[in-house]
Short mmCIF file of C-alpha atoms in Angstrom, two decimals:
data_model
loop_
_atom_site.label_atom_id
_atom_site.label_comp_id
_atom_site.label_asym_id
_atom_site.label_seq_id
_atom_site.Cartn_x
_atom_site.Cartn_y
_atom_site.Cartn_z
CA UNK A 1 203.77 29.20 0.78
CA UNK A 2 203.50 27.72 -2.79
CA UNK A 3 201.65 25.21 -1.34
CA UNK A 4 199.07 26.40 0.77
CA UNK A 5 198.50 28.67 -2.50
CA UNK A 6 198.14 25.45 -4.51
CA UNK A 7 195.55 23.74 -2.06
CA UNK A 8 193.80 27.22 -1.63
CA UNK A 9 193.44 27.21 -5.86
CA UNK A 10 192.11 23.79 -5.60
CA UNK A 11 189.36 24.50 -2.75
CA UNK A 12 187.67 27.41 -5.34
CA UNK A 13 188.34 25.26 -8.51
CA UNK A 14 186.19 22.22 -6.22
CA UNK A 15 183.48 25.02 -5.03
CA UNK A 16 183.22 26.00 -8.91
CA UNK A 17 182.06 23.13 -9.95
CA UNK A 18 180.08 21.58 -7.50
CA UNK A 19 178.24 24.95 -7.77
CA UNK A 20 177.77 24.39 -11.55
CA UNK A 21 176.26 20.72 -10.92
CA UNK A 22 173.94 21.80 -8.22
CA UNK A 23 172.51 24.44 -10.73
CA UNK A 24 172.21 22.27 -13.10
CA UNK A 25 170.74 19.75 -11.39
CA UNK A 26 168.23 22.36 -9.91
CA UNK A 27 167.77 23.91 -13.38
CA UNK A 28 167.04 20.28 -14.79
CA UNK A 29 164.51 19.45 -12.90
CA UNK A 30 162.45 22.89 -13.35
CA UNK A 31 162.64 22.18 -16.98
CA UNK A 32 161.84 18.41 -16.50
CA UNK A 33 158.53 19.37 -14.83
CA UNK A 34 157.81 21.89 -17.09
CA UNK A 35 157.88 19.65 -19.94
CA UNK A 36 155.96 16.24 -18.16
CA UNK A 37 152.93 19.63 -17.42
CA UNK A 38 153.49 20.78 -21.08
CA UNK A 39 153.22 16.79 -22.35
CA UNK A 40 150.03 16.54 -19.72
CA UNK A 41 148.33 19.15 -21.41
CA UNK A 42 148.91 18.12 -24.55
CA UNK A 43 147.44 15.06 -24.11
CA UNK A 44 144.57 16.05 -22.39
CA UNK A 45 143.75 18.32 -25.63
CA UNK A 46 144.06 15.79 -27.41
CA UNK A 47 141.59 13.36 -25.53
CA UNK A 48 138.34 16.33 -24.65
CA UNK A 49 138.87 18.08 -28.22
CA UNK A 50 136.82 15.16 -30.23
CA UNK A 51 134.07 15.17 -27.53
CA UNK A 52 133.93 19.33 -27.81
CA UNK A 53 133.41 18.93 -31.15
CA UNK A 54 130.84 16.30 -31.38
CA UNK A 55 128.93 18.08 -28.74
CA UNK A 56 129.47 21.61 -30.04
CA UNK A 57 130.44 21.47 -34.14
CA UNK A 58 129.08 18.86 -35.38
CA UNK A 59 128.31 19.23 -38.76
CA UNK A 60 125.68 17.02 -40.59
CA UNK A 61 125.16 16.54 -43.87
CA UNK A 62 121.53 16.99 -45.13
CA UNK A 63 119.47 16.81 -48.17
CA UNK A 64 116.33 18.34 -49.34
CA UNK A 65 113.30 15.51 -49.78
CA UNK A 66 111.91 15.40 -52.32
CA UNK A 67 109.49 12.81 -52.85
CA UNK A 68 107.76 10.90 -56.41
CA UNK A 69 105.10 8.47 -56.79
CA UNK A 70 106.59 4.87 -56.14
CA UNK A 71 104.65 1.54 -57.16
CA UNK A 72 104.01 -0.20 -53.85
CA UNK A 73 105.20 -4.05 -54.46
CA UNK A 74 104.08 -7.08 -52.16
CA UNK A 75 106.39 -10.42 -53.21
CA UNK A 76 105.41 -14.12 -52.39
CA UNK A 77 105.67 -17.24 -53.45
CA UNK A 78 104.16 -19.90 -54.08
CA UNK A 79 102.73 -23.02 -56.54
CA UNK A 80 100.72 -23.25 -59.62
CA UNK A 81 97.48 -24.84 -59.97
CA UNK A 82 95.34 -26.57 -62.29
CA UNK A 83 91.88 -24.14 -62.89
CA UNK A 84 89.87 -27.49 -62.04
CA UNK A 85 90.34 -31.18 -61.96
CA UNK A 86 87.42 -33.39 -62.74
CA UNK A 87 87.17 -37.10 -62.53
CA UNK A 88 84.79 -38.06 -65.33
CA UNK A 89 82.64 -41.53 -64.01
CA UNK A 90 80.71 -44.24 -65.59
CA UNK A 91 77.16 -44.29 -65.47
CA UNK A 92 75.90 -47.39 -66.43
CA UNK A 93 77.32 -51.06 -65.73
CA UNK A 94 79.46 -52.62 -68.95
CA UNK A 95 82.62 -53.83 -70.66
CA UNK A 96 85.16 -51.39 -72.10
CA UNK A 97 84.95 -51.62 -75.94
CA UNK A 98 86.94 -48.96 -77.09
CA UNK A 99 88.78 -46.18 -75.68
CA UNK A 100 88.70 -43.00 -77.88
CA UNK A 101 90.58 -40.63 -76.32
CA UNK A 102 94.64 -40.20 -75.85
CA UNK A 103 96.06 -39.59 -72.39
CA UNK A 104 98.11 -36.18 -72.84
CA UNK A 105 96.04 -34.34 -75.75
CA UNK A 106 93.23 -31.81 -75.24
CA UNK A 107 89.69 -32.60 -75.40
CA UNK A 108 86.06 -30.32 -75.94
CA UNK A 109 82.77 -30.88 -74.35
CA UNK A 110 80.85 -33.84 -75.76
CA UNK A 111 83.78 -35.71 -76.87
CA UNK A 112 83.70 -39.39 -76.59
CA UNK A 113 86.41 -40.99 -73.93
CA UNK A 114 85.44 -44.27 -73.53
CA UNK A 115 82.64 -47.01 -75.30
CA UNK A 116 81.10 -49.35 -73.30
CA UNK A 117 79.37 -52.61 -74.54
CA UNK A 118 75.66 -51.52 -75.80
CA UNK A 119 74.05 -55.20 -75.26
CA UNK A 120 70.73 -56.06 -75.91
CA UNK A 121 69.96 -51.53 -75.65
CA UNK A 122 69.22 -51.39 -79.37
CA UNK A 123 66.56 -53.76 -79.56
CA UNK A 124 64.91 -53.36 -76.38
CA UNK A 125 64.66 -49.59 -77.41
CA UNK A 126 63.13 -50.92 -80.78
CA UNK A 127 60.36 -53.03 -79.19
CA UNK A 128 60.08 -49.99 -76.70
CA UNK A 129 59.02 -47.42 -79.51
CA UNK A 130 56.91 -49.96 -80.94
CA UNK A 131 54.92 -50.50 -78.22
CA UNK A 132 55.01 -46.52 -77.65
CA UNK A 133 53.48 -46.40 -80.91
CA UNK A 134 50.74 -49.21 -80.39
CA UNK A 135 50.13 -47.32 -76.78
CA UNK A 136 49.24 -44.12 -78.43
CA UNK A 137 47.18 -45.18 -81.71
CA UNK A 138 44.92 -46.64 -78.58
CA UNK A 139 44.74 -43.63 -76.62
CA UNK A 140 43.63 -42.10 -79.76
CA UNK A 141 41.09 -44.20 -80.77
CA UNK A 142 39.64 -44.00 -76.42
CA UNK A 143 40.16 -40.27 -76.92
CA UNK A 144 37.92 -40.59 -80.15
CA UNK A 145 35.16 -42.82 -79.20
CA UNK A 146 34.95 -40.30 -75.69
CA UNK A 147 33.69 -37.96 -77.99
CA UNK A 148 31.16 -39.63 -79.29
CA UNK A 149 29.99 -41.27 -75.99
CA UNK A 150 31.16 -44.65 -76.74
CA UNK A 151 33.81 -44.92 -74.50
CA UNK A 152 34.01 -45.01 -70.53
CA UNK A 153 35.97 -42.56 -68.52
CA UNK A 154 37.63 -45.58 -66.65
CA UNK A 155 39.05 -46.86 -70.46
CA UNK A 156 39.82 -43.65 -71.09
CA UNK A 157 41.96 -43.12 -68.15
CA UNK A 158 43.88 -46.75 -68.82
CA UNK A 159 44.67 -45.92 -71.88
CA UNK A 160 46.38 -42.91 -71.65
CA UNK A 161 48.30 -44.60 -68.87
CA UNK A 162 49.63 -47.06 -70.87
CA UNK A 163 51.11 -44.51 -72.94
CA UNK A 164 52.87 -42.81 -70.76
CA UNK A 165 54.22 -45.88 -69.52
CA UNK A 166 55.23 -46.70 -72.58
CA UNK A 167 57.12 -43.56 -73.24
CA UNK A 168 58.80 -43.53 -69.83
CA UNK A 169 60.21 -47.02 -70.90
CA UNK A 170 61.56 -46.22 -73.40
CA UNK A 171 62.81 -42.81 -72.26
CA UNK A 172 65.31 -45.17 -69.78
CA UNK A 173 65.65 -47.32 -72.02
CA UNK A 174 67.88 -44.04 -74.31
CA UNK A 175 69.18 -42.87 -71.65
CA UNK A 176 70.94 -46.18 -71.03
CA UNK A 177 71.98 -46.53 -74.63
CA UNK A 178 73.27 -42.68 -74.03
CA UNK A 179 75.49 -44.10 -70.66
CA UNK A 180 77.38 -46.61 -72.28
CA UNK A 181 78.83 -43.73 -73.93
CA UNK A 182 81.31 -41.48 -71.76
CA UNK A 183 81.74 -38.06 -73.46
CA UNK A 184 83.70 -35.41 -71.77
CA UNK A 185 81.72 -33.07 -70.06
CA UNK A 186 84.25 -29.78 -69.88
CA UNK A 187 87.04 -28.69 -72.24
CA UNK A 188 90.84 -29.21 -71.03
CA UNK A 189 93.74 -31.88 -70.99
CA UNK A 190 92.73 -35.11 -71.19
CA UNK A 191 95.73 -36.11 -68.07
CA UNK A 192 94.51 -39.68 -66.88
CA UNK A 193 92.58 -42.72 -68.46
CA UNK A 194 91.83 -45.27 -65.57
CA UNK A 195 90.69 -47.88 -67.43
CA UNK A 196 91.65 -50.45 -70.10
CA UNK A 197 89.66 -51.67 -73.10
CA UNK A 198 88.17 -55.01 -72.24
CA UNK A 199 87.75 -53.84 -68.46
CA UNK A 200 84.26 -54.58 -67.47
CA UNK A 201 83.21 -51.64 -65.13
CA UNK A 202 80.47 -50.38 -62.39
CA UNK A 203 78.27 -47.64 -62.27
CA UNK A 204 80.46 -45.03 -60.37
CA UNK A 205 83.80 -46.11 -61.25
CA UNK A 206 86.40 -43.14 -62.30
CA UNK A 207 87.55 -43.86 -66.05
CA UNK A 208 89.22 -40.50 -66.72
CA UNK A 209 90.59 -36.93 -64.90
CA UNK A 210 90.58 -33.93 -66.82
CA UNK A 211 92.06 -30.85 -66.44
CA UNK A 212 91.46 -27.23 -66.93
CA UNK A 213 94.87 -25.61 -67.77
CA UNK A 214 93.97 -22.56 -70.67
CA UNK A 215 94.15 -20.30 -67.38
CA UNK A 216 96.22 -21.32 -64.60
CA UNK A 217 95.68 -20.01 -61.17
CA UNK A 218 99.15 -19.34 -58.85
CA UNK A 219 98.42 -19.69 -55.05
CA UNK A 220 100.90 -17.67 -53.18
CA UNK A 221 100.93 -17.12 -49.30
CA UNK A 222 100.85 -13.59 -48.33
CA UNK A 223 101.23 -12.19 -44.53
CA UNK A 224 98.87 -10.60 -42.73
CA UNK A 225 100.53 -7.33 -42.31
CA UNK A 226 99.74 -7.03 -45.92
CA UNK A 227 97.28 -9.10 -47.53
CA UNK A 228 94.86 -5.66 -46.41
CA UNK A 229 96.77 -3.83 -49.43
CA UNK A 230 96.11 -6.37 -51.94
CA UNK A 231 92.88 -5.86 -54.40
CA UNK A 232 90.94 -7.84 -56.46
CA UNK A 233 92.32 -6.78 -60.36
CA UNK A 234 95.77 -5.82 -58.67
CA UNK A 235 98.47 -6.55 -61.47
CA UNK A 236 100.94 -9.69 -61.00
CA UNK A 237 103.97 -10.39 -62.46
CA UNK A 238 104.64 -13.76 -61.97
CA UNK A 239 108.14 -15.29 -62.61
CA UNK A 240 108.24 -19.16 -62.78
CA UNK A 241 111.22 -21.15 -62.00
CA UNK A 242 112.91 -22.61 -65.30
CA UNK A 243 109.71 -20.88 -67.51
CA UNK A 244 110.38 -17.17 -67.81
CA UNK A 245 107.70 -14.61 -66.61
CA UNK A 246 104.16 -14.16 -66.76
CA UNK A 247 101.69 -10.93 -65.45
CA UNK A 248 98.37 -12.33 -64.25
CA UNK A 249 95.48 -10.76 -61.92
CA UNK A 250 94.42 -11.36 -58.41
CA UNK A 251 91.31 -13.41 -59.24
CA UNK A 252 90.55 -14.34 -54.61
CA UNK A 253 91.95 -13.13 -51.44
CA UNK A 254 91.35 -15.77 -48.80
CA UNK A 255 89.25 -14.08 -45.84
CA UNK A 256 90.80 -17.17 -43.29
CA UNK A 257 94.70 -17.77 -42.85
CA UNK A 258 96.53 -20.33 -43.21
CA UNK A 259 96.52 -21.41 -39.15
CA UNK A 260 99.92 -23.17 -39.56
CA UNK A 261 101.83 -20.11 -41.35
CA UNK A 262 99.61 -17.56 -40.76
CA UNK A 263 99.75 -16.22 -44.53
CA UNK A 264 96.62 -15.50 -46.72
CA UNK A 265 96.14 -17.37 -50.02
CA UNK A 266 96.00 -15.26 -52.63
CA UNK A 267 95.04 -16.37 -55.94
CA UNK A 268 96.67 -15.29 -59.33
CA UNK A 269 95.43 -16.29 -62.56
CA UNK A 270 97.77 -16.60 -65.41
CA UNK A 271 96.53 -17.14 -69.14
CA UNK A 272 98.11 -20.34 -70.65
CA UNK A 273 97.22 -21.24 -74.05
CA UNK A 274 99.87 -21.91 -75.30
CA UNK A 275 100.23 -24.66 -72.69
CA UNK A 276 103.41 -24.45 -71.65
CA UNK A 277 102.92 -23.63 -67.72
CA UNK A 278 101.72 -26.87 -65.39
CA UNK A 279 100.23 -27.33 -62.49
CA UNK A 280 102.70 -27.78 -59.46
CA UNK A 281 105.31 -25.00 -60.39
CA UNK A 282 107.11 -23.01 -58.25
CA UNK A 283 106.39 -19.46 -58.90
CA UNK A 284 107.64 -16.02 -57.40
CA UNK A 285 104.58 -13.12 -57.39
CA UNK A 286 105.38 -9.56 -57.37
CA UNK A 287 101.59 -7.84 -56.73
CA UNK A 288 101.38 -4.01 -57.96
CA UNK A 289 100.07 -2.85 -54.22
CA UNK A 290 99.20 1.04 -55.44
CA UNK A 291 101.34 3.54 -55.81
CA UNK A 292 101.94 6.39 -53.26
CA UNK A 293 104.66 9.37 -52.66
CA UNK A 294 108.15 7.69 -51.55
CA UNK A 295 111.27 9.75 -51.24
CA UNK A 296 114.73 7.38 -52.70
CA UNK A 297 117.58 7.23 -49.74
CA UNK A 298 120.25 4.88 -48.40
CA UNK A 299 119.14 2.35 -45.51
CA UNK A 300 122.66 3.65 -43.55
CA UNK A 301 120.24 6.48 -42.91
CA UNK A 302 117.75 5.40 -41.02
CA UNK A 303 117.64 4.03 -37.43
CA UNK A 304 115.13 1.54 -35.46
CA UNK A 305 113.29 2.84 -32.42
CA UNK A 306 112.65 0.86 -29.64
CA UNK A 307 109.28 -0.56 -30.57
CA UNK A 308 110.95 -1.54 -33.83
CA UNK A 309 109.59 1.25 -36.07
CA UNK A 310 111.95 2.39 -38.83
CA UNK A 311 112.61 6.15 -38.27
CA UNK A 312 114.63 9.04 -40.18
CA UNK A 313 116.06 12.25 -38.79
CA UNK A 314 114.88 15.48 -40.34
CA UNK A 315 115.74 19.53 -39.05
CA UNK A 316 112.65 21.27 -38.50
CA UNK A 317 114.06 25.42 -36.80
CA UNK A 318 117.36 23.87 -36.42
CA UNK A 319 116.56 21.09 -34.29
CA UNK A 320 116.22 17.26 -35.09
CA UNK A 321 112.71 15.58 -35.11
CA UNK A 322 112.65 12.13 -35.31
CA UNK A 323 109.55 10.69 -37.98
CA UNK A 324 108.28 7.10 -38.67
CA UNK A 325 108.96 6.05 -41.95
CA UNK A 326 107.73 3.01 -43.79
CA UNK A 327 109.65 1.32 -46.60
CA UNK A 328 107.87 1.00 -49.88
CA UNK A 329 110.88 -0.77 -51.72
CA UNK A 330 114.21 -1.77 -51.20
CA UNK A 331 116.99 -1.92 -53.64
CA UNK A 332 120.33 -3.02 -53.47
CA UNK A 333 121.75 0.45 -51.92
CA UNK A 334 118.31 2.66 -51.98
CA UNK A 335 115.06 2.24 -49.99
CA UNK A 336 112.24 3.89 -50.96
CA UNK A 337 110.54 5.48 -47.60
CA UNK A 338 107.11 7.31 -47.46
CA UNK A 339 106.29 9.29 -43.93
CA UNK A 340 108.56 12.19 -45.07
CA UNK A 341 107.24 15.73 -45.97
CA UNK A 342 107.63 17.10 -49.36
CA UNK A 343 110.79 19.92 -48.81
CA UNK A 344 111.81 18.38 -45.71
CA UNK A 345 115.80 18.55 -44.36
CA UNK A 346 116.59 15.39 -44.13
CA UNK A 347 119.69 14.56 -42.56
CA UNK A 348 121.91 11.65 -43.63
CA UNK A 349 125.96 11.29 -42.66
CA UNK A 350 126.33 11.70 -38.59
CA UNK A 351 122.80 12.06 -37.84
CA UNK A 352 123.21 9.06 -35.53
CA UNK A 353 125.20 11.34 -33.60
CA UNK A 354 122.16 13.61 -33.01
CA UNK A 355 119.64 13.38 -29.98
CA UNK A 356 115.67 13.90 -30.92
CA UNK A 357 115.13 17.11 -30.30
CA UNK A 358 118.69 18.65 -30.03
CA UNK A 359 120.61 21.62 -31.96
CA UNK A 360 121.98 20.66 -35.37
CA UNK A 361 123.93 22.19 -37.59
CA UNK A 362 123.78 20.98 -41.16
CA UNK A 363 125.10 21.45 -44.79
CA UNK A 364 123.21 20.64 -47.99
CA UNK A 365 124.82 18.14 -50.13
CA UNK A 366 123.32 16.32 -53.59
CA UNK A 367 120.16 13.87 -53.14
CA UNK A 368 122.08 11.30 -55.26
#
């Protein structure tokens, strides 16, 4: 009997607890799925909440414009020239006798460069005027007698041609004298002698090159898109490699490009008297353009259409509008834009997130 109750205790001890696993196990898994949906949620509001807010609470920052007059600038470079560069030639045949000018120094108008060998000039021009003189006491005295009848037209007439034959000779005659002395016939720097005393040379040949450096024009190529803004008189400064910087005016625009760059020359002159700019430097221009109204802003703000025109977000009833804008100058972090309305909302950080013509919300911050 005591051991039928012993197997009897053992059956409900054995129902016990495979009654307490099953409801465990049962339990377990209810709570199991209830957290994986829980963690499934969770996740989910994590991923849509971003996109929500983007789409729905947003919030751009926004300032008011607010814009000043801003120097328009066009840069370019280019090279210096020399104002003119004249090759000064012989006139007359002859042998160098003396050269009276120094390669390197300046030199005025009518200054002697080079002597030539006079020859026989002198006396020939001394027998010339002498028989000038005997020419015209003769035409005198036919001129006199035709007064008094007692000489013929046809005399008359010979005479006076004589004389001017006479004074034609010896008019060549100076001028030949004159020739075998080369003078220079502008102002400038005396940069090249050609010749050598003792040379004998030709009518024609080059002896010296002088050139005109008190004002030196600056070439520099500008483009198309905005040689049109460029005036005659516009201000330059002009900054030349290794020499400081210079301001200058815009003395030509070219009115035919350049057809291998397409650029327009545009010529600067600089004043040199003090002679320490030369021809052939390497020069950077910046040309005063005009001024206009330009509002100050960070590039990171503005976006680039499709057709490649810079643009900038403003709020106009609490929607974006999209404007052109055109940059007048750039900095290092600002651009200076005009296109903008005076007391415009401009908006700045996230309005890349905002559609042309959608609902914005925005919050005023400092211009700076």
């Amino acid at each position: 009997m005591k051991s039928k109750s012993s197997y009897l205790l053992a059956g409900v001890v054995a129902l016990v607890v495979a009654g307490w696993m099953l409801s465990g196990y049962l339990f377990g898994k209810a709570d199991g799925a209830a957290s994986q949906e829980s963690a499934l949620a969770t996740a989910t509001s994590t991923t849509t909440a971003p996109t929500v807010t983007v789409e729905n609470g947003l919030l751009v920052s926004a300032v008011v414009v607010k814009n000043q007059p801003i120097t328009r600038i066009i840069r370019a470079s280019g090279v210096s020239e020399a104002k003119f560069e004249m090759t000064v030639s012989a006139n007359a045949d002859g042998q160098i006798i003396s050269l009276d000018a120094v390669e390197g120094n300046d030199v005025a108008a009518g200054d002697v460069l080079v002597r030539l060998d006079k020859g026989t000039l002198a006396e020939q021009i001394n027998a010339a005027k002498a028989n000038l003189e005997v020419a015209k006491r003769r035409r005198e005295v036919t001129e006199r007698l035709a007064k008094e009848n007692f000489s013929a037209p046809l005399e008359q007439a010979e005479r006076a041609a004589a004389y001017a034959t006479a004074e034609v000779n010896l008019r060549k005659l100076e001028e030949q004298l004159s020739d075998t002395v080369i003078v220079a016939p502008v102002s400038g720097l005396l940069e090249t002698l050609h010749v050598e005393k003792g040379e004998r040379v030709r009518r024609d040949t080059a002896t010296a090159t002088i050139l005109g450096l008190d004002i030196l024009p600056v070439v520099v190529a500008v483009p198309q898109n905005e040689v049109s803004r460029i005036k005659l008189a516009s201000k330059v400064k002009v900054q030349i490699v290794g020499n400081g910087s210079r301001h200058g005016t815009v003395s030509k625009i070219a009115s035919k490009s350049n057809p291998a760059t397409r650029t327009f020359d545009v010529t600067i002159d600089l004043p040199n008297q003090d002679r320490n700019l030369r021809a052939g430097m390497s020069v950077e221009a910046t040309i005063d353009a005009g001024s206009l109204q330009a509002f100050a802003m960070s590039p990171a703000h503005l976006s680039v259409a499709e057709n490649g025109i810079l643009t900038a977000k403003i709020a106009v009833d609490g929607k974006a509008v999209t404007l052109p804008v055109e940059v007048i100058r750039a900095g290092a972090e600002t651009v200076f834009v005009s296109g903008l309305p005076d007391d415009a909302i401009l908006l700045t950080v996230g309005q890349g997130f905002v559609e042309d013509g959608a609902a914005v919300n925005y919050k005023l911050t400092s211009a700076s």
